[in-house]
Every structure is written in C-alpha cells, then in structure tokens.
CSV table of C-alpha atoms and ligand atoms in Angstrom, one decimal:
chain,number,residue,atom,x,y,z
R,1,MET,CA,288.4,34.5,7.0
R,2,LYS,CA,289.3,33.7,9.9
R,3,ALA,CA,289.4,36.2,12.5
R,4,VAL,CA,289.8,38.1,15.8
R,5,TYR,CA,286.8,40.8,15.6
R,6,LEU,CA,285.4,42.6,18.0
R,7,THR,CA,282.1,42.7,18.8
R,8,GLY,CA,281.1,45.2,21.7
R,9,HIS,CA,283.8,46.9,24.1
R,10,GLY,CA,284.3,44.6,27.6
R,11,GLY,CA,286.3,42.0,28.7
R,12,ASN,CA,286.9,38.9,26.5
R,13,GLU,CA,283.4,38.1,26.1
R,14,VAL,CA,283.5,40.6,23.0
R,15,VAL,CA,286.6,38.9,21.6
R,16,THR,CA,285.0,36.5,19.0
R,17,ILE,CA,287.4,33.9,16.8
R,18,GLY,CA,285.0,32.9,13.7
R,19,GLU,CA,284.9,33.3,10.2
R,20,ARG,CA,284.4,37.3,8.7
R,21,PRO,CA,284.2,38.2,5.2
R,22,MET,CA,287.6,38.4,2.6
R,23,PRO,CA,288.1,42.0,1.8
R,24,GLU,CA,287.7,43.1,-1.2
R,25,ARG,CA,291.0,44.4,-3.2
R,26,GLN,CA,290.1,47.8,-4.3
R,27,PRO,CA,292.5,49.1,-7.2
R,28,GLY,CA,295.5,50.8,-5.8
R,29,GLU,CA,295.5,48.3,-2.9
R,30,VAL,CA,297.3,45.2,-1.8
R,31,LEU,CA,296.0,41.6,-0.8
R,32,VAL,CA,298.3,40.3,1.9
R,33,ARG,CA,297.9,36.5,2.9
R,34,LEU,CA,298.9,38.0,6.8
R,35,HIS,CA,301.2,35.1,9.2
R,36,ALA,CA,300.9,37.4,12.1
R,37,ALA,CA,300.4,40.7,14.2
R,38,THR,CA,302.0,41.5,17.6
R,39,LEU,CA,299.1,42.9,20.1
R,40,ASN,CA,299.5,46.6,21.5
R,41,ARG,CA,298.2,48.2,24.5
R,42,VAL,CA,295.7,50.3,22.5
R,43,ASP,CA,294.1,46.8,21.2
R,44,LEU,CA,292.8,46.3,25.1
R,45,TYR,CA,291.6,49.7,25.0
R,46,MET,CA,289.5,48.9,21.9
R,47,ARG,CA,288.1,45.4,23.5
R,48,ASP,CA,287.6,47.3,26.9
R,49,SER,CA,286.2,51.0,25.6
R,50,GLY,CA,287.3,52.0,22.5
R,51,ALA,CA,285.6,55.5,23.8
R,52,GLY,CA,286.3,58.6,21.4
R,53,ILE,CA,287.4,56.7,18.2
R,54,THR,CA,285.2,56.4,15.7
R,55,HIS,CA,284.3,52.5,14.8
R,56,MET,CA,281.5,50.0,13.6
R,57,LEU,CA,280.7,46.8,15.1
R,58,PRO,CA,282.4,43.8,14.2
R,59,GLN,CA,285.7,45.5,13.7
R,60,VAL,CA,288.5,42.8,13.0
R,61,MET,CA,291.0,43.7,16.1
R,62,GLY,CA,295.2,43.9,15.6
R,63,ILE,CA,296.9,47.0,14.3
R,64,ASP,CA,300.3,46.1,13.3
R,65,GLY,CA,301.1,42.8,10.8
R,66,ALA,CA,302.9,41.4,8.5
R,67,GLY,CA,303.0,38.6,5.7
R,68,VAL,CA,302.4,38.1,2.1
R,69,VAL,CA,301.4,39.8,-1.5
R,70,GLU,CA,298.6,37.8,-2.5
R,71,ALA,CA,297.8,40.2,-5.4
R,72,VAL,CA,298.8,44.0,-5.8
R,73,ASP,CA,298.8,46.2,-9.3
R,74,GLU,CA,301.5,46.6,-11.4
R,75,GLY,CA,303.6,49.6,-11.0
R,76,HIS,CA,303.8,49.7,-6.8
R,77,GLY,CA,307.0,48.3,-6.8
R,78,LEU,CA,305.4,45.5,-5.1
R,79,ARG,CA,305.0,41.6,-6.7
R,80,VAL,CA,303.3,38.9,-5.5
R,81,GLY,CA,305.0,36.4,-3.1
R,82,ASP,CA,306.9,39.1,-1.9
R,83,GLN,CA,307.4,39.3,2.3
R,84,VAL,CA,305.9,42.7,3.5
R,85,LEU,CA,305.0,44.1,6.7
R,86,LEU,CA,302.7,46.9,7.7
R,87,TYR,CA,302.7,50.7,8.1
R,88,PRO,CA,299.2,50.8,10.2
R,89,GLY,CA,297.8,53.9,9.0
R,90,VAL,CA,295.5,54.6,6.1
R,91,THR,CA,296.4,58.2,5.1
R,92,CYS,CA,294.0,60.5,2.9
R,93,GLY,CA,297.2,61.7,0.4
R,94,HIS,CA,295.9,64.7,0.2
R,95,CYS,CA,295.9,67.0,3.6
R,96,GLU,CA,298.7,69.6,4.1
R,97,PHE,CA,300.3,67.1,6.6
R,98,CYS,CA,300.2,63.8,4.4
R,99,VAL,CA,301.4,66.8,1.2
R,100,ARG,CA,304.8,67.8,3.5
R,101,GLY,CA,305.3,63.6,3.6
R,102,GLN,CA,304.0,64.1,7.3
R,103,GLU,CA,301.1,61.6,6.9
R,104,VAL,CA,301.6,60.4,11.0
R,105,LEU,CA,299.2,63.8,11.3
R,106,CYS,CA,297.1,63.1,8.3
R,107,THR,CA,293.8,64.3,9.8
R,108,HIS,CA,291.6,62.1,7.9
R,109,MET,CA,294.2,59.0,9.6
R,110,LYS,CA,292.2,55.9,9.1
R,111,LEU,CA,294.4,52.8,11.6
R,112,LEU,CA,293.7,49.1,11.1
R,113,GLY,CA,292.1,48.1,14.2
R,114,GLU,CA,291.2,51.0,15.7
R,115,HIS,CA,289.1,52.7,12.8
R,116,ARG,CA,288.6,50.0,10.6
R,117,ASP,CA,289.3,45.6,10.4
R,118,GLY,CA,292.8,45.3,11.2
R,119,THR,CA,295.7,42.7,11.2
R,120,LEU,CA,294.4,39.7,13.3
R,121,ALA,CA,293.3,38.3,10.2
R,122,GLN,CA,294.0,35.6,7.7
R,123,TYR,CA,294.0,38.3,5.2
R,124,THR,CA,293.6,42.1,4.3
R,125,SER,CA,293.9,44.7,1.9
R,126,VAL,CA,295.8,48.4,2.3
R,127,PRO,CA,296.4,50.8,-0.1
R,128,ALA,CA,300.0,49.3,-1.4
R,129,ARG,CA,302.4,52.4,0.0
R,130,ASN,CA,301.3,50.9,3.4
R,131,ALA,CA,303.3,47.3,2.0
R,132,VAL,CA,306.8,47.7,3.8
R,133,PRO,CA,309.0,44.8,2.5
R,134,MET,CA,310.2,42.6,5.5
R,135,PRO,CA,314.2,42.3,6.3
R,136,GLN,CA,315.6,39.5,5.1
R,137,GLY,CA,315.5,36.2,7.2
R,138,TRP,CA,313.5,37.4,9.6
R,139,SER,CA,309.9,35.7,11.5
R,140,PHE,CA,306.8,37.5,10.7
R,141,GLU,CA,306.5,37.7,14.0
R,142,GLU,CA,309.7,39.9,14.2
R,143,ALA,CA,308.5,42.5,11.3
R,144,ALA,CA,304.9,42.6,12.3
R,145,ALA,CA,306.8,44.1,15.4
R,146,LEU,CA,308.1,47.2,13.8
R,147,GLY,CA,305.4,48.5,12.8
R,148,VAL,CA,304.0,50.1,15.6
R,149,ASN,CA,306.1,49.9,18.7
R,150,HIS,CA,309.4,49.9,16.8
R,151,LEU,CA,307.9,52.9,14.8
R,152,THR,CA,306.9,54.9,17.9
R,153,ALA,CA,310.5,54.2,19.5
R,154,TRP,CA,312.3,55.3,16.0
R,155,ARG,CA,310.5,58.8,15.7
R,156,MET,CA,310.8,59.7,19.2
R,157,LEU,CA,314.6,59.1,19.4
R,158,MET,CA,315.4,59.9,16.0
R,159,THR,CA,313.1,62.9,15.1
R,160,GLN,CA,311.9,64.2,18.4
R,161,ALA,CA,314.5,63.7,20.7
R,162,ARG,CA,317.6,63.9,18.1
R,163,LEU,CA,319.1,60.8,20.6
R,164,GLN,CA,323.2,61.3,19.6
R,165,PRO,CA,325.9,59.0,20.1
R,166,TRP,CA,327.8,60.3,23.1
R,167,GLU,CA,324.5,61.5,24.7
R,168,THR,CA,322.7,59.5,28.0
R,169,VAL,CA,318.7,58.7,27.3
R,170,LEU,CA,316.7,57.4,30.5
R,171,ILE,CA,314.1,54.9,30.0
R,172,PHE,CA,311.1,54.7,32.2
R,173,GLY,CA,309.1,51.5,32.5
R,174,ILE,CA,311.6,48.6,30.6
R,175,GLY,CA,309.1,45.5,29.3
R,176,GLY,CA,307.3,47.0,27.6
R,177,GLY,CA,307.1,47.0,23.4
R,178,VAL,CA,308.2,50.7,22.8
R,179,SER,CA,310.7,51.2,26.0
R,180,LEU,CA,312.5,47.6,24.7
R,181,ALA,CA,312.5,49.0,20.7
R,182,GLY,CA,313.4,52.4,22.3
R,183,LEU,CA,316.3,49.9,24.4
R,184,GLN,CA,317.7,48.5,21.2
R,185,LEU,CA,317.2,51.4,19.2
R,186,ALA,CA,319.6,54.1,21.5
R,187,LYS,CA,322.2,51.3,22.3
R,188,ALA,CA,322.2,50.3,18.1
R,189,MET,CA,322.7,54.4,17.3
R,190,GLY,CA,325.7,54.7,20.1
R,191,ALA,CA,324.3,56.2,22.9
R,192,GLN,CA,324.0,55.5,27.2
R,193,VAL,CA,321.0,53.5,28.2
R,194,ILE,CA,319.7,54.3,31.9
R,195,VAL,CA,316.5,52.1,32.5
R,196,THR,CA,313.5,51.3,35.2
R,197,SER,CA,311.5,49.4,36.1
R,198,ARG,CA,309.5,48.2,39.0
R,199,ASP,CA,310.2,44.6,38.3
R,200,ALA,CA,313.9,43.4,39.3
R,201,ALA,CA,314.0,40.9,36.7
R,202,LYS,CA,312.8,42.7,34.0
R,203,CYS,CA,316.2,44.8,35.5
R,204,GLU,CA,318.2,42.4,34.9
R,205,ARG,CA,317.3,41.3,31.4
R,206,ALA,CA,317.3,44.6,30.0
R,207,LEU,CA,321.3,44.7,31.0
R,208,ALA,CA,321.4,41.2,29.1
R,209,LEU,CA,320.4,43.6,26.5
R,210,GLY,CA,322.3,46.0,26.6
R,211,ALA,CA,321.8,48.5,29.4
R,212,ASP,CA,324.3,50.0,30.5
R,213,ALA,CA,322.2,50.9,33.7
R,214,ALA,CA,319.2,49.5,35.5
R,215,ILE,CA,317.3,50.8,38.5
R,216,CYS,CA,314.6,49.2,40.3
R,217,SER,CA,312.1,51.5,41.2
R,218,ALA,CA,310.6,49.4,43.4
R,219,THR,CA,313.6,49.5,45.7
R,220,HIS,CA,315.6,52.8,44.6
R,221,ASP,CA,314.6,56.5,44.1
R,222,VAL,CA,314.9,57.0,40.8
R,223,VAL,CA,315.6,60.6,40.6
R,224,LYS,CA,319.0,60.1,43.1
R,225,GLU,CA,320.1,56.9,41.0
R,226,VAL,CA,320.2,59.1,37.8
R,227,MET,CA,321.9,61.5,39.6
R,228,ARG,CA,324.8,58.9,41.0
R,229,LEU,CA,324.8,57.9,37.3
R,230,THR,CA,324.8,61.0,35.7
R,231,HIS,CA,327.4,62.2,37.9
R,232,LYS,CA,324.6,65.0,39.1
R,233,ARG,CA,324.3,66.2,36.0
R,234,GLY,CA,321.1,64.7,34.3
R,235,VAL,CA,320.2,62.8,31.3
R,236,ASP,CA,320.6,64.5,27.8
R,237,VAL,CA,317.0,63.0,27.1
R,238,VAL,CA,313.9,61.0,29.1
R,239,PHE,CA,312.2,59.0,26.8
R,240,GLU,CA,308.5,58.2,28.7
R,241,ASN,CA,305.3,56.1,27.7
R,242,VAL,CA,304.1,55.5,32.2
R,243,GLY,CA,302.5,58.7,33.0
R,244,ALA,CA,301.6,60.4,35.6
R,245,ALA,CA,303.4,57.9,38.0
R,246,VAL,CA,307.1,59.3,36.4
R,247,TRP,CA,306.2,62.4,35.4
R,248,ASP,CA,307.6,64.4,38.4
R,249,SER,CA,311.0,62.1,37.9
R,250,ALA,CA,310.7,62.6,34.2
R,251,LEU,CA,311.3,66.3,35.0
R,252,ARG,CA,313.9,66.1,37.7
R,253,SER,CA,315.9,63.5,35.7
R,254,ALA,CA,316.8,65.6,32.9
R,255,VAL,CA,320.2,67.7,32.2
R,256,ARG,CA,319.0,71.5,31.3
R,257,GLY,CA,318.4,71.7,28.3
R,258,GLY,CA,317.5,68.1,28.2
R,259,ARG,CA,314.7,66.3,25.6
R,260,ILE,CA,311.3,65.2,27.3
R,261,VAL,CA,309.4,62.8,24.7
R,262,THR,CA,306.4,61.0,25.6
R,263,CYS,CA,304.2,58.7,23.9
R,264,GLY,CA,301.4,57.2,26.3
R,265,ALA,CA,300.3,57.9,30.1
R,266,THR,CA,299.0,54.2,31.1
R,267,SER,CA,299.3,55.0,34.7
R,268,GLY,CA,297.1,58.8,33.9
R,269,ASP,CA,297.3,61.8,32.0
R,270,GLN,CA,297.2,64.3,33.8
R,271,PRO,CA,300.5,64.9,36.3
R,272,GLY,CA,301.4,67.8,37.9
R,273,ALA,CA,303.9,69.6,36.2
R,274,ASP,CA,306.3,72.3,38.2
R,275,LEU,CA,306.5,75.1,34.9
R,276,ARG,CA,309.2,76.9,37.1
R,277,ARG,CA,311.7,73.9,36.2
R,278,VAL,CA,310.3,73.4,32.6
R,279,PHE,CA,311.1,77.1,31.8
R,280,ILE,CA,314.3,77.6,34.1
R,281,ARG,CA,316.3,74.7,33.4
R,282,GLN,CA,314.8,75.2,29.4
R,283,LEU,CA,313.6,71.5,29.6
R,284,GLN,CA,311.7,70.6,26.2
R,285,ILE,CA,308.8,68.5,25.7
R,286,HIS,CA,307.9,66.6,22.8
R,287,GLY,CA,304.5,64.3,22.3
R,288,SER,CA,304.7,61.3,19.7
R,289,THR,CA,303.0,58.7,18.3
R,290,LEU,CA,303.6,56.3,15.8
R,291,GLY,CA,305.5,57.7,12.9
R,292,ASN,CA,305.8,58.4,9.0
R,293,LEU,CA,305.9,55.6,6.2
R,294,ALA,CA,309.3,57.3,5.5
R,295,GLU,CA,310.4,56.9,9.3
R,296,LEU,CA,309.4,53.0,8.6
R,297,ARG,CA,311.1,52.7,5.7
R,298,ASP,CA,314.2,54.8,7.6
R,299,LEU,CA,313.6,51.9,10.4
R,300,VAL,CA,313.1,48.5,8.7
R,301,GLY,CA,316.9,49.6,6.9
R,302,PHE,CA,318.1,50.6,10.5
R,303,CYS,CA,317.3,47.7,11.6
R,304,ALA,CA,318.1,45.1,8.8
R,305,GLN,CA,321.9,46.4,8.8
R,306,HIS,CA,322.6,45.8,12.8
R,307,ASN,CA,320.5,42.9,13.0
R,308,LEU,CA,318.1,44.0,15.5
R,309,ARG,CA,315.3,42.3,15.8
R,310,PRO,CA,312.8,43.0,18.4
R,311,VAL,CA,312.3,40.8,21.2
R,312,MET,CA,309.7,38.6,21.4
R,313,ASP,CA,307.1,37.1,24.4
R,314,GLN,CA,305.4,34.8,23.7
R,315,VAL,CA,303.5,33.4,19.8
R,316,PHE,CA,299.9,32.5,20.9
R,317,ALA,CA,297.6,31.2,18.0
R,318,MET,CA,294.6,32.6,16.9
R,319,ASP,CA,292.3,30.4,18.7
R,320,GLN,CA,294.3,31.5,21.7
R,321,ALA,CA,293.4,35.0,21.4
R,322,HIS,CA,292.0,35.3,24.3
R,323,ALA,CA,295.4,34.3,26.7
R,324,ALA,CA,297.7,36.2,24.5
R,325,LEU,CA,295.5,39.8,25.3
R,326,ASP,CA,295.1,38.4,29.1
R,327,ARG,CA,299.0,38.1,29.0
R,328,LEU,CA,299.6,41.3,27.4
R,329,ALA,CA,296.5,43.4,30.3
R,330,SER,CA,299.5,41.4,32.7
R,331,GLY,CA,302.6,43.1,32.6
R,332,GLN,CA,304.3,40.8,32.6
R,333,GLN,CA,305.5,40.2,29.5
R,334,PHE,CA,308.7,41.2,28.4
R,335,GLY,CA,309.3,42.2,24.8
R,336,LYS,CA,305.8,41.9,22.5
R,337,VAL,CA,303.1,39.2,22.3
R,338,ALA,CA,302.1,37.7,18.9
R,339,VAL,CA,299.5,35.7,17.1
R,340,ARG,CA,300.8,33.2,14.5
R,341,LEU,CA,297.9,34.0,12.0
P,401,ZN,ZN1,296.2,63.3,5.1
C-alpha cells in the first residue's frame, strides 16, 4: 500500500512517500481503507525530533483519519462499507484508567503515528472500538479532523472547564485547529467567545465564523481589551494552547474563581507563574490532552446535530505530503490541512 512514512528525524528529507506492507488485521480489529487524514502539530514533532516518544522506524505518519470499513469480525456493531473516523489511541483496556472509562489516561496508550503506524496510508488496522461511524454527508477530510483537534477542544470545554452557555471564554491564537474547534464548539454550546491572534486577517475570519470579539494582539494589549469587553470582570474560561508567550495574560484575563484550561505550549512550556494570583483569586488550572472514546462519540453526535463541520484550510494529495507539512509548519493555515489518501 502507499503511505507517507518516516525513515529518520529532521525535516522533509526523512519523509518518504512510497510502498509499505499492508497491515495484517488481528482478531477484534477493523481493517479500514483510509480516504483522508489531517495534519497535527505532533506530525511535525515526529518528523523533526520524536524525542521521548517510543517508536520504531520506518513508521507511517498521521494521527487522525477517516475511511471505509474493509473487514471486521461480527459483533462489533460495524459492517463492511461503513464510513468511520478513528479514535487515535490504542489502549490496553485493563489498567485502572481504562477500567474507569478514562482510557485517555491509559498507561499503555499507543497513539497512531506516534507509537505505531499512523493514518497517512491507504490502510490501517485498529481495534474495532477505535472506529466510530462518521456523521452522514460529511467529507472524509471533515470527519478525520474530529478525531484529534475537536476531541481535544471538546474535552477542554465540556469535561475540564465545564463551560456554561451564559459564560464567556477567551481563546488564544485563533487559526490553529484546536483553537478553531474551541471557537466552533463554544459558540454551539451558547457561550460568548473572545479570540486573539497576532494576525488581523485571522481575527476577521474568526469574527465571520461567529466569534463575538477578536483582539489583534500585534496592535492591542489583550488583558486591557478583555477587561474592556467584560466590564472589568474578566472571562470565566481561558482556553489556551500557546504556552509561555501568553500565560501571564491568561492568568490576568480570568475572572475570580475562573478556569484556565491548557492543552499545549508551542511558544514554550516554562512560563513564569504568579502563584499569588492563582491562590488569592482562586483560579483553577486544568491540563488536558485528547479525550476519551465516549467523549469522541458524544462529540460526533453533537457535531452532527449542530451540523458543525471543522474549518478546512487546504486539501493535498498524498504525493504532496511535503507541501502539506510545510503548510502546517508555516503557521499560515486557517483550519485543518488535510491529505487525501
Ligand atoms: Zn489502559
């Protein structure tokens, strides 16, 4: 089968587009003919370093994906021909976290494209529970995008921050996949949403997508603007994956007792933290990454009901995988960069 795979680490030279062996479906697994995957920052991390992530080369890239069931055993609620999207974590099913339904915390979690062959390939074989029926009428690119970014944003807002419809959420760095998913989901939940970006054009696009206010951080002081927009109160929830560059602003933008939820640190992971502000104002800080299988199923139902489709940036052919990775690395994208398989 044709695949995009890593033969080393460091730039596009180690990303090969070529033939890999067909996966052999094991009992209890579903063989999926993948039609689309979208790119995530972790793909760039695996390409450029992969440090700290147990894996063997060559390894197929890609963490999310959607396609059609090609083979599956009976009794899993799936049939050949079903259109499915994938939950990206293969979990052990018996550690204390799996038993509690918190498989995202599984101590043996193997992520597609990180610890095992991923989704930038024509086929993959995963445990049948990892395949979730797609919303009807969606493209494979849109469905693939739910599996990582939207799932991450869903857990951040619904499970960790417990965002309420009457609340206001501040989302830093709009334009990236998780931030845009956060904007879409928070609006669909009924909340007020303020976004920030250094790029005025991205602010405009976010307003067109339903953001209630957008702060261009290149020209405006974010905290001052948040306080103006919230009548000196601050926001209920701060949604954050930028890291060190905005951490101080995140703490200062939250209302007393507010929640800050973070899932990333692209600008650095060692910010100064004003602990007095954290305890005197009783801020709650939630760490989050990805989500559980049950959360993915809830998310798919929510998105289907609200016809909430991921914002797509550009779709590339598999032969253009290098250009797709470059597009993500450039930071110019607005929404998901997809690869058709
Ligand atoms: Zn487990």
